[in-house]
Amino acid sequence: MKRMKKIASILDAIFRIVYYCTIAAFVFTCIMLLLLWWLYLIDSDLLKLFRTELTFGSISFTVADSVTATRNTGFLFMLSGTIYALVELPVFWMTFSSIRGILTPMKEGRPFDSNIARYLKRLAWLTIVNGILTQIIQNVLTGNTLAGYDLNELFLSDKITGVSVTHSYDLSFLIYALILFLMSFVFRHGTELQKLSDETL
């Protein structure tokens, strides 16, 4: 029990720092987004300074200054990035808040507190939301890139005769969410057994 309380206290201290860093990051991101939108409204061409790479998985290509998009991709890039930041950071904040909610009773020696199961279930739903959001944004940005640049013109040569794009989806987050749901059921059952034991005594 002492070891559990000690480890939980150390982890809670770490996640408390991360928790406040997430709040600071959210405020900083909001300021930067306002600045970027202001710059975009003044001159949309300024976004070229921030969009000089084409990224496909782990491979990135730097685009020359002479290469221009076939359509205005700046607005969709800004809009999707803004939505992602304004939704993703609060999800991170709620995630770290839930983790601290789990660690608080544990560092007090109460591993079967009723709040632990509730926070585990909350973490499971946050994992699903984060996973879905990430998949959507990645595909939106990829689709925006594919529609904005003529890949055939950029890559086709006597050594590369064709360009094809395959969309992939990573659904591993559903496994993590399922594990968290199962853990919430286990801790809820443990809480009920603890309550029955206390009533018997």
Short mmCIF file of C-alpha atoms in Angstrom, two decimals, residues 105-174:
data_model
loop_
_atom_site.label_atom_id
_atom_site.label_comp_id
_atom_site.label_asym_id
_atom_site.label_seq_id
_atom_site.Cartn_x
_atom_site.Cartn_y
_atom_site.Cartn_z
CA PRO A 105 -7.64 8.50 -4.26
CA MET A 106 -4.78 6.09 -4.96
CA LYS A 107 -2.20 8.36 -3.34
CA GLU A 108 -4.53 8.48 -0.33
CA GLY A 109 -4.62 4.67 -0.13
CA ARG A 110 -8.10 4.22 -1.67
CA PRO A 111 -7.58 2.06 -4.80
CA PHE A 112 -11.28 1.17 -5.03
CA ASP A 113 -12.73 4.63 -4.73
CA SER A 114 -15.95 5.04 -6.73
CA ASN A 115 -14.45 7.92 -8.75
CA ILE A 116 -11.75 5.73 -10.29
CA ALA A 117 -14.19 3.70 -12.38
CA ARG A 118 -15.91 6.90 -13.50
CA TYR A 119 -12.65 8.52 -14.58
CA LEU A 120 -11.51 5.36 -16.38
CA LYS A 121 -14.75 5.36 -18.37
CA ARG A 122 -14.22 9.04 -19.12
CA LEU A 123 -10.69 8.28 -20.34
CA ALA A 124 -12.06 5.59 -22.65
CA TRP A 125 -14.47 8.03 -24.29
CA LEU A 126 -11.74 10.68 -24.58
CA THR A 127 -9.50 8.11 -26.30
CA ILE A 128 -12.23 7.45 -28.86
CA VAL A 129 -12.84 11.17 -29.45
CA ASN A 130 -9.12 11.85 -29.85
CA GLY A 131 -8.66 8.91 -32.21
CA ILE A 132 -11.59 9.86 -34.45
CA LEU A 133 -10.56 13.52 -34.49
CA THR A 134 -6.98 12.65 -35.44
CA GLN A 135 -8.11 10.40 -38.30
CA ILE A 136 -10.48 13.05 -39.66
CA ILE A 137 -7.94 15.88 -39.55
CA GLN A 138 -5.18 13.78 -41.10
CA ASN A 139 -7.41 12.81 -44.01
CA VAL A 140 -8.67 16.38 -44.45
CA LEU A 141 -5.11 17.73 -44.58
CA THR A 142 -4.00 14.95 -46.93
CA GLY A 143 -6.99 15.50 -49.18
CA ASN A 144 -6.36 19.23 -49.16
CA THR A 145 -2.74 18.65 -50.21
CA LEU A 146 -3.69 16.22 -52.97
CA ALA A 147 -6.30 18.61 -54.34
CA GLY A 148 -4.01 21.62 -54.10
CA TYR A 149 -0.95 20.27 -55.90
CA ASP A 150 -0.56 18.40 -59.15
CA LEU A 151 1.40 15.36 -57.97
CA ASN A 152 1.88 14.08 -61.50
CA GLU A 153 3.61 17.30 -62.47
CA LEU A 154 5.76 17.26 -59.34
CA PHE A 155 6.90 13.64 -59.34
CA LEU A 156 6.51 12.05 -62.76
CA SER A 157 9.76 11.61 -64.65
CA ASP A 158 11.55 8.98 -66.72
CA LYS A 159 12.30 7.13 -63.46
CA ILE A 160 8.88 7.51 -61.82
CA THR A 161 6.06 6.53 -64.16
CA GLY A 162 3.06 6.75 -61.87
CA VAL A 163 1.73 8.31 -58.66
CA SER A 164 -1.00 6.70 -56.58
CA VAL A 165 -2.37 7.54 -53.15
CA THR A 166 -3.78 5.07 -50.63
CA HIS A 167 -5.63 6.29 -47.56
CA SER A 168 -4.92 4.39 -44.35
CA TYR A 169 -6.75 4.42 -41.03
CA ASP A 170 -5.26 3.58 -37.65
CA LEU A 171 -7.98 2.15 -35.42
CA SER A 172 -5.68 0.99 -32.63
CA PHE A 173 -7.20 3.65 -30.36
CA LEU A 174 -10.35 1.49 -30.18
#
